[in-house]
XYZ file of C-alpha atoms in Angstrom:
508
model
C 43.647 22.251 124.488
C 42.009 19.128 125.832
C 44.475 16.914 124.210
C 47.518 19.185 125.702
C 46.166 18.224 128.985
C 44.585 14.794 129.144
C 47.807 12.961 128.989
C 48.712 14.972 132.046
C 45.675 14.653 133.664
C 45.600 11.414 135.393
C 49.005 12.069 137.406
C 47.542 15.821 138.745
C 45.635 15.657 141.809
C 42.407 15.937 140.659
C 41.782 19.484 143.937
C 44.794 21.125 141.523
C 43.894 20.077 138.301
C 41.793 23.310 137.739
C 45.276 25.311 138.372
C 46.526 23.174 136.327
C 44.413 23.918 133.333
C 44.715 27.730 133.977
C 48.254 27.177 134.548
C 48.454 25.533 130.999
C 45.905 28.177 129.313
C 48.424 30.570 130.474
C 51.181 28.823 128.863
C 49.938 28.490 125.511
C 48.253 31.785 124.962
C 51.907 33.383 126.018
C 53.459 30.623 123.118
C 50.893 31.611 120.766
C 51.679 35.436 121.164
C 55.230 34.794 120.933
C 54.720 33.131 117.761
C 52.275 35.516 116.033
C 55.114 38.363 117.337
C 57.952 36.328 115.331
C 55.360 36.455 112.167
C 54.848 39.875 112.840
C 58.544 40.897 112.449
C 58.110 39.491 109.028
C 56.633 41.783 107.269
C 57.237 45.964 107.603
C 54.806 48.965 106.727
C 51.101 49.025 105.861
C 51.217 45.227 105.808
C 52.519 45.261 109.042
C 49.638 47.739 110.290
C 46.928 45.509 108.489
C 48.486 42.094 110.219
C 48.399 43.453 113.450
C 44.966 43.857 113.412
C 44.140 40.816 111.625
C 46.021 38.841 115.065
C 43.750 40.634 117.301
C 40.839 39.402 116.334
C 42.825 36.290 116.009
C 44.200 36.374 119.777
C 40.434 36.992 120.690
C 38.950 34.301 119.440
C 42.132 32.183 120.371
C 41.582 32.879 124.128
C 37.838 32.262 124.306
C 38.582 28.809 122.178
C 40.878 27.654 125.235
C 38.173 29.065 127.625
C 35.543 26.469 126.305
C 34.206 24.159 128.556
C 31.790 21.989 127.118
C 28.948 22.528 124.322
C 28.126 25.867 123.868
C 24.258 25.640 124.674
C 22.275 23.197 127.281
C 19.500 21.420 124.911
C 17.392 21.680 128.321
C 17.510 25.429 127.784
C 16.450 25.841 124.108
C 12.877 27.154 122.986
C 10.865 27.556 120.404
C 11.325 31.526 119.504
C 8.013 33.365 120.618
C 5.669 33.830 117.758
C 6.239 37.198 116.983
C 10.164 36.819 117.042
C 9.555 35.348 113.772
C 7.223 37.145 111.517
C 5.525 35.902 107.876
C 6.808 37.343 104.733
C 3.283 37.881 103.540
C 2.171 39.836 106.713
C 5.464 42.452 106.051
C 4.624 42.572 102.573
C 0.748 43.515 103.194
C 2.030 46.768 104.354
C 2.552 48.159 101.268
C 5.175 50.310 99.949
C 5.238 54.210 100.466
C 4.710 56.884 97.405
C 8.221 57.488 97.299
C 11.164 53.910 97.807
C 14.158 56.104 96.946
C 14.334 57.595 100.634
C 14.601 54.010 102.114
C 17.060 53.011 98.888
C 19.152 55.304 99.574
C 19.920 54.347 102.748
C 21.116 50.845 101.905
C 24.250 49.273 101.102
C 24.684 45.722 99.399
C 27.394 43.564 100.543
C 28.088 40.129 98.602
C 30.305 38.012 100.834
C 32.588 37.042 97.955
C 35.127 34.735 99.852
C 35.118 31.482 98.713
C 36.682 30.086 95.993
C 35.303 27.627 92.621
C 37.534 24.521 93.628
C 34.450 22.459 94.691
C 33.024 22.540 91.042
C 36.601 22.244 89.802
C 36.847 26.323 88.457
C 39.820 27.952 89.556
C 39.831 31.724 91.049
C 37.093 32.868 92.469
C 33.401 31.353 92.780
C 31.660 34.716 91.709
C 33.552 34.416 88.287
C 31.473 31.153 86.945
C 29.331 31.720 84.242
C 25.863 30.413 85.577
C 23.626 31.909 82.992
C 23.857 33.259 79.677
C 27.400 33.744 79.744
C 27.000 35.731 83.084
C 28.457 35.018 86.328
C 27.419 35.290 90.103
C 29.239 39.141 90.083
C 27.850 40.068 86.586
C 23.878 39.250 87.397
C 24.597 40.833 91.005
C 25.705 43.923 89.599
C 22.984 44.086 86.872
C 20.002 43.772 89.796
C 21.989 47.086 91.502
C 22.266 48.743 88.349
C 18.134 47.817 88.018
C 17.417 49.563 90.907
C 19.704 52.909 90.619
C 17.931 53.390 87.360
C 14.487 52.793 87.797
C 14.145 54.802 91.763
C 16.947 57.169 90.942
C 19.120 56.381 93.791
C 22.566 56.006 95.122
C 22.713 51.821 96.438
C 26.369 51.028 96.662
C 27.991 46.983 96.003
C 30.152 46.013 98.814
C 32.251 43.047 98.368
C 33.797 41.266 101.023
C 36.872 39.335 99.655
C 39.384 36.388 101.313
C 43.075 36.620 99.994
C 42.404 33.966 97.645
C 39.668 35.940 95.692
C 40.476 39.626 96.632
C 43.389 39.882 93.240
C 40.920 38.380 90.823
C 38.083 40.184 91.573
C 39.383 43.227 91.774
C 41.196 42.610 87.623
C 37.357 42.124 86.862
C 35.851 45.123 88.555
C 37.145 47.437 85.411
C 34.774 45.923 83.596
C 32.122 47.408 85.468
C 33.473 51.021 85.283
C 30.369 52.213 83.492
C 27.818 50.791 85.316
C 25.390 52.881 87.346
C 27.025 51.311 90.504
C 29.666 52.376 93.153
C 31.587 49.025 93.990
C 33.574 48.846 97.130
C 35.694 45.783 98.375
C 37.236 45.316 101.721
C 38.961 41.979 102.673
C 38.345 40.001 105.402
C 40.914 38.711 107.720
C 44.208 36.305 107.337
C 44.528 33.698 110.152
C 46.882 31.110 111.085
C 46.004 27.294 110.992
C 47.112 25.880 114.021
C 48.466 22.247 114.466
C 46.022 20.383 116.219
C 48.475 18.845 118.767
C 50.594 22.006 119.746
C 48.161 24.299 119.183
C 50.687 27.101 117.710
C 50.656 28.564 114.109
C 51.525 26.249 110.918
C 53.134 28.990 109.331
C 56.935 29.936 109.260
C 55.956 33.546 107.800
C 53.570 36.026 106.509
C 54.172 34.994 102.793
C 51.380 33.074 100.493
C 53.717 31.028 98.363
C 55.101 27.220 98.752
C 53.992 25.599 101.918
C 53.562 28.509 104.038
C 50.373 29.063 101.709
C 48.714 26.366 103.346
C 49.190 28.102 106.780
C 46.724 30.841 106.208
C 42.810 31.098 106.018
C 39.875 33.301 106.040
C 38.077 32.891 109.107
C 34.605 32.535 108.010
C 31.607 35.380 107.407
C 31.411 36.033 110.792
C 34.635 38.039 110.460
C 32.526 40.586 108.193
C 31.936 42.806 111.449
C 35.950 43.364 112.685
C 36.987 43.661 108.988
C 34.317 45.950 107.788
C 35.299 47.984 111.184
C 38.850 47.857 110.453
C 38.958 49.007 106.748
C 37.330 52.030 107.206
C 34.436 51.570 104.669
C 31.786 51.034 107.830
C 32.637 54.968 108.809
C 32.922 56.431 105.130
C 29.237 54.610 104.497
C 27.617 56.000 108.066
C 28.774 59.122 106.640
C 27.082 59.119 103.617
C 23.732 58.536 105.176
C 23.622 54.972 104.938
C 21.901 52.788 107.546
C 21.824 49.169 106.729
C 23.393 46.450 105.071
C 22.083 43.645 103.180
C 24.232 40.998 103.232
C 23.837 37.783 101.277
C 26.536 35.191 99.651
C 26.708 36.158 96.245
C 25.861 32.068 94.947
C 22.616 32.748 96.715
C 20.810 33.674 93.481
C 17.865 34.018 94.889
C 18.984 36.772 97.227
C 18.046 40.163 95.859
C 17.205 43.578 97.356
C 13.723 43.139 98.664
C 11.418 46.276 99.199
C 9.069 44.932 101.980
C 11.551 43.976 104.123
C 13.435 47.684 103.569
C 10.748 49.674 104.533
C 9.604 47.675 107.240
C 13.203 48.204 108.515
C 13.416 51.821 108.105
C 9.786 52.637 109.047
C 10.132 51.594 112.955
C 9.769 54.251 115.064
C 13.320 55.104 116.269
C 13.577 53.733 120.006
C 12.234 50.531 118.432
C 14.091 50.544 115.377
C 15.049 46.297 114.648
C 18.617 46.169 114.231
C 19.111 42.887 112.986
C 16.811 40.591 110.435
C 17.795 37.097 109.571
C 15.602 35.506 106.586
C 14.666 32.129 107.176
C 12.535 29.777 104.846
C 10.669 26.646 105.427
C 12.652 23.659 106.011
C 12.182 20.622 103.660
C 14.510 17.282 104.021
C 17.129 18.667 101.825
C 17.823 21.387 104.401
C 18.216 19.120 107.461
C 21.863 20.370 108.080
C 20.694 24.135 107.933
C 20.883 26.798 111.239
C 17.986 27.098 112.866
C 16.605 30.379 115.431
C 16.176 29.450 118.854
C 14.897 31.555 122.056
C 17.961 30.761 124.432
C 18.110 32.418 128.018
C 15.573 35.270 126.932
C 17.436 35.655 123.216
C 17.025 34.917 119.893
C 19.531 32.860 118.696
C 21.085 31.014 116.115
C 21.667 27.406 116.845
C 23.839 25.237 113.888
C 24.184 21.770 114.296
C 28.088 22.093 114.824
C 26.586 23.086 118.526
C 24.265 20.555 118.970
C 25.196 17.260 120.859
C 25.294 14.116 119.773
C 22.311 12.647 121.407
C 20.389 15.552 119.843
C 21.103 15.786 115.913
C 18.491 13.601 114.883
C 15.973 15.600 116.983
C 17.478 18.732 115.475
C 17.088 17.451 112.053
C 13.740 16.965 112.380
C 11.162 19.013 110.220
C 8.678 18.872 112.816
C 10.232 20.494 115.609
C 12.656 22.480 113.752
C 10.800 24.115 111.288
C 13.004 26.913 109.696
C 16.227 27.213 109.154
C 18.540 30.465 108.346
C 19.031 31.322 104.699
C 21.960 33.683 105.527
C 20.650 36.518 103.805
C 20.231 39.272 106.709
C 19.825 42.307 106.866
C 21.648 44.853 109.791
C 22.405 48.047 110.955
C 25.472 49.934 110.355
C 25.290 52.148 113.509
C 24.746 48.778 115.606
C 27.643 47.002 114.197
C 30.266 49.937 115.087
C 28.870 50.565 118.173
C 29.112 46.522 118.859
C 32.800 46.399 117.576
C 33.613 49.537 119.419
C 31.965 48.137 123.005
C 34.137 44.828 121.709
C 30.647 43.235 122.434
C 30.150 40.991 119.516
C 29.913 37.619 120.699
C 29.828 34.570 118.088
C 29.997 30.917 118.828
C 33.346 29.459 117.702
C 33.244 26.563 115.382
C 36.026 24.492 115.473
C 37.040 23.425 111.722
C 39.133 20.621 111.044
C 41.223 20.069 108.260
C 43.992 18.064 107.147
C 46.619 19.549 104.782
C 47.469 17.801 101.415
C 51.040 16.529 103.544
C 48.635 14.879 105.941
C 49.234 17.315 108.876
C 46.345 17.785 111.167
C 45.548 21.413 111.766
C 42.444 23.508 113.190
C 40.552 26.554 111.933
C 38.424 28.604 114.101
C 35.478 30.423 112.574
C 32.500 32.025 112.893
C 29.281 32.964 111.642
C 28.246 36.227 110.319
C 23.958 34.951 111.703
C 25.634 33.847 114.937
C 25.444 37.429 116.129
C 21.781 37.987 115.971
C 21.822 37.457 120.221
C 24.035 40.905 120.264
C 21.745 42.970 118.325
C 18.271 44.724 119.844
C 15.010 43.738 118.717
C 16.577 40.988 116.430
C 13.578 39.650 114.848
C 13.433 36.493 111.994
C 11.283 36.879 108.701
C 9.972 33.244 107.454
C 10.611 34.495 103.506
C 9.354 32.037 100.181
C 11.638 29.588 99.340
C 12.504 31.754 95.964
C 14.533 34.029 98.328
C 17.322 31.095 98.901
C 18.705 29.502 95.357
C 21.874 28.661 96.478
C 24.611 27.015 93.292
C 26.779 24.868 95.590
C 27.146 22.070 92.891
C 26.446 21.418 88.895
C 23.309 20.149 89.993
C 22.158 23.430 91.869
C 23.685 24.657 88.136
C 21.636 22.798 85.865
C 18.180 24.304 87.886
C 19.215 27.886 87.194
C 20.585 27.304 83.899
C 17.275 25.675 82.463
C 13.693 26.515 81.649
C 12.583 26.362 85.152
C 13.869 29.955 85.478
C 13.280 33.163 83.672
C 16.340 36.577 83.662
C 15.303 39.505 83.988
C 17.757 42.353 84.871
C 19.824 39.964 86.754
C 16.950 38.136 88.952
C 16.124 35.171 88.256
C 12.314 33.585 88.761
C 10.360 30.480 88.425
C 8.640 30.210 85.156
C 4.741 30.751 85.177
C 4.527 27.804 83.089
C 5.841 25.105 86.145
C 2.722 23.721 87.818
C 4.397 23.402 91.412
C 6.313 26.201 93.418
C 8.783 24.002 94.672
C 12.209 22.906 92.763
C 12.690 19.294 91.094
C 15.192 17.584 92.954
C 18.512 16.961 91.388
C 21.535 14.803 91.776
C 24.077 14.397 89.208
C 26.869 12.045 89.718
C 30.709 12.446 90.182
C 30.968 12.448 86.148
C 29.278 16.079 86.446
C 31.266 17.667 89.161
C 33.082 19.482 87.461
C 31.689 22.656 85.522
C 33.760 22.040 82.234
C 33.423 18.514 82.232
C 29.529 19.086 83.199
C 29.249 21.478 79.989
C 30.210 19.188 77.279
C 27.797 16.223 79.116
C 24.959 18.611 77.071
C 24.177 19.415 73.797
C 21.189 21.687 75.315
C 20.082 21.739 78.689
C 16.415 19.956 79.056
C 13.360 20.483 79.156
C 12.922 20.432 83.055
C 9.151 22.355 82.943
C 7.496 19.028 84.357
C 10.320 17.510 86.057
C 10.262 16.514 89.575
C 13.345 14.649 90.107
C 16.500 13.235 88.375
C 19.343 10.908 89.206
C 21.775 10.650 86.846
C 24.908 7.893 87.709
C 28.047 7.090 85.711
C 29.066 8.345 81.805
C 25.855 9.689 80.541
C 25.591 12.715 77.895
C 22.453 14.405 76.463
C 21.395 15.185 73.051
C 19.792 18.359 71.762
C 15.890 19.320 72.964
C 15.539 16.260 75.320
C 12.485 16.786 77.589
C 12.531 15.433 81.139
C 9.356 14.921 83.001
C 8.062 13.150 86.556
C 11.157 11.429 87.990
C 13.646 10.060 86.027
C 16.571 7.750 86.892
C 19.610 6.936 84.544
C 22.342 4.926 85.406
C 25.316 4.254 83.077
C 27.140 1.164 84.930
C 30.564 0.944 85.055
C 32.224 0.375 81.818
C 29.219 1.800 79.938
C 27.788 4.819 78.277
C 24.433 5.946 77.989
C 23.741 8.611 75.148
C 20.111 10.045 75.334
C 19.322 10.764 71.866
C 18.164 14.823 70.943
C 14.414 15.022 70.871
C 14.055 12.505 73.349
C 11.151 12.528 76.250
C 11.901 10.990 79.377
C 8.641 10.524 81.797
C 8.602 8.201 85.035
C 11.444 6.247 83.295
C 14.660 4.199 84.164
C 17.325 4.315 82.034
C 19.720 1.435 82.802
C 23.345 0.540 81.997
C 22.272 -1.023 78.137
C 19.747 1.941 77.354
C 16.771 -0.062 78.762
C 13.594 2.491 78.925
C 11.824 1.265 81.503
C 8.793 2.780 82.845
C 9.562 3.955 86.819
């Protein structure tokens, strides 16, 4: 909107330029509806129904994006969160659990947000369809935990899936293979927007269709969408029905993000007038988390503050471990009745973040999104719990893949935890190199995966494979240079060593 204007702005006078703005507001959001009409009269019957509400929300979040003036929060008004905003794990968990967890069980529901797709680790189709251990994917070890807990208390906890239209067909061909599995699996997809070209401002796409270039025209709009798209498919009133209260919602690569028992019954054992409608898990930060949301108290609310929001003069300070201590791990935890009466009062307010992209043609477009935690201000007696790391194992990259494929963890139906035998609670740290990106070409790069017991960090650089039963220990660096190949023979033990371009050993 700015950049409609500013070439304008230094011939108005500056007493009308405020008209002028509105005047131009005006004039765009009548464009953009006149576009999103013409897309409209695309397509006919149910799809029409389900488009029309999809371009709501879309107008909505259009007309508060052309609203914006300035950054969305004054740094001079943040504060820490008061101290009992933001309670310990261990302190929930020292209440015990009652004689009977069915009661509480069965008033849950499990939603995976199951949008995104594998491109980043070079799988096609969706993300939750990578094998990640033992053959089983992100969908198969989420389903197995469900099935875990529907056998052993007896009860009724239903799998929700939120799907984009890029994963929605896919998963859905999979889901047969689940048809005997002690759980009920729902899906509901979120919502299609249009990119928008940066300098116009007005839809990319010609029409409604997903093929050719128009593809490139659409998107999901990020998991903040999960409350008007839950709302809008009806699954959010068939689930109130059946007695359920809240959700746990998590992103299904979070492997670390199973149904936890404390936190359940603390939910459902508030008193009713104080029941906590809305609990965000947050975990220590370390300095690989420097980029993660954080919960702020901001003008008498708890709030979640990413660093999209945060001005420039501020992002080291917000990076910093010392004054930022948490951050969010996305796995939270709300209540059903709360959301539809928020989407029914149309008072669910999210930040917008502003997503750049540029097409493969080179065209310049926008995305506006939001975040699923970025509602937390909305709900009443929001509250944070400060959960062990264990709760957030996230698999954004082969490296996150070759943690929770090796020793380090043990499966057990579908939940994965740190071996006994690892002396330190924390992860190694690991960074693989652009050879490894990719999940196939990762794969054949080992024989085995290591020994990683002892480990505490690796580097690995350039076209480097690994023998059968090699044992990695203390930090270990290998570097292949350019032009060369490093083969670490099986059996081999690596401790506090360089490997260089020639298959030096070096002690590190």
């Amino acid at each position: 909107f700015c950049l409609v204007c500013s070439g304008l702005s230094e011939r108005v006078p500056h007493k009308g330029m405020a008209q002028f703005q509105e005047m131009m507001r005006q004039q765009l959001e009548s464009s953009m509806d006149a576009e999103l009409e013409k897309l409209v009269d695309t397509v006919t019957g149910a799809d029409r129904d389900v488009c029309m509400k999809d371009f709501k929300g879309f107008k909505n979040l259009f007309h508060r994006f052309l609203q914006v003036k300035g950054p969305s929060v004054e740094w001079i008004k943040i504060k820490r969160p008061p101290e009992d905003s933001i309670q310990p794990y261990d302190k929930i968990a020292a209440r015990g659990l009652p004689d009977s967890v069915a009661a509480s069980l069965n008033k849950l529901v499990v939603v995976k947000l199951n949008g995104g797709l594998g491109t980043s680790m070079g799988c096609k189709g969706p993300k939750s369809l990578i094998s990640v251990r033992n053959e089983n994917t992100f969908l198969d070890l989420t389903v197995q935990q469900i099935e875990h807990l529907n056998k052993t208390y007896n009860t009724d906890v239903p799998l929700v899936l939120m799907n984009s239209f890029n994963t929605d067909e896919d998963t859905k061909k999979i889901l047969q293979k689940y048809t005997h599995h002690r759980v009920k699996i729902h899906t509901f997809n979120q919502s299609r927007y249009p990119r928008i070209h940066k300098e116009s401002l007005l839809p990319v796409a010609a029409n409604l269709s997903m093929t050719g270039q128009n593809a490139d025209g659409w998107y999901p709009p990020g998991h903040g969408d999960i409350y008007a798209s839950f709302y809008n498919s009806g699954l959010l009133d068939k689930l109130i029905a059946q007695g359920k209260e809240y959700i746990f919602v998590s992103n299904i690569d979070n492997l670390g993000a199973t149904v936890d028992l404390h936190i359940l019954h603390h939910l459902v054992s508030q008193p009713n007038g104080k029941r906590c409608e809305f609990v965000m898990e947050v975990t220590d930060k370390t300095r690989a988390d420097v980029k993660g949301g954080t919960l702020i108290q901001y003008e008498g609310k708890l709030r979640l503050l990413e660093i999209a929001q945060v001005p420039k003069a501020h992002v080291d300070e917000f990076k910093s471990v010392s004054k930022f201590k948490i951050f969010n791990t996305n796995n939270l935890w709300i209540s059903l009745p709360a959301i539809k009466r928020l989407q029914e009062q149309n008072a669910m307010d999210m930040e917008i973040i502003v997503n750049p992209k540029t097409l493969d043609g080179g065209l310049n477009v926008v995305q506006l999104e939001t975040a699923v935690g970025a509602a937390i201000k909305c709900f009443d007696n929001a509250m944070g719990i400060n959960v062990p790391r264990s709760r957030f194992l996230p698999v954004k990259t082969t490296s996150d893949l070759l943690l929770v494929m090796s020793n380090l963890y043990s499966l057990e139906a579908g939940s994965l935890t740190m071996s006994p035998k690892r002396e330190f609670p924390t992860t190694p740290h690991v960074k693989l190199g652009s050879s490894f990106t990719k999940v196939q070409e990762y794969l054949t790069r080992f024989e085995s995966i290591p020994d990683m017991l002892e480990l505490d960090h690796l580097t690995v650089s350039g076209d480097v494979t690994f023998g059968k039963n090699v044992s990695l220990k203390g930090t270990v660096i290998i570097i292949a240079n350019h032009g060369d190949r490093i083969d670490i023979p099986a059996g081999s033990m690596l401790e506090n060593k360089i490997v260089s371009g020639n298959l030096r050993i070096l002690d590190h």
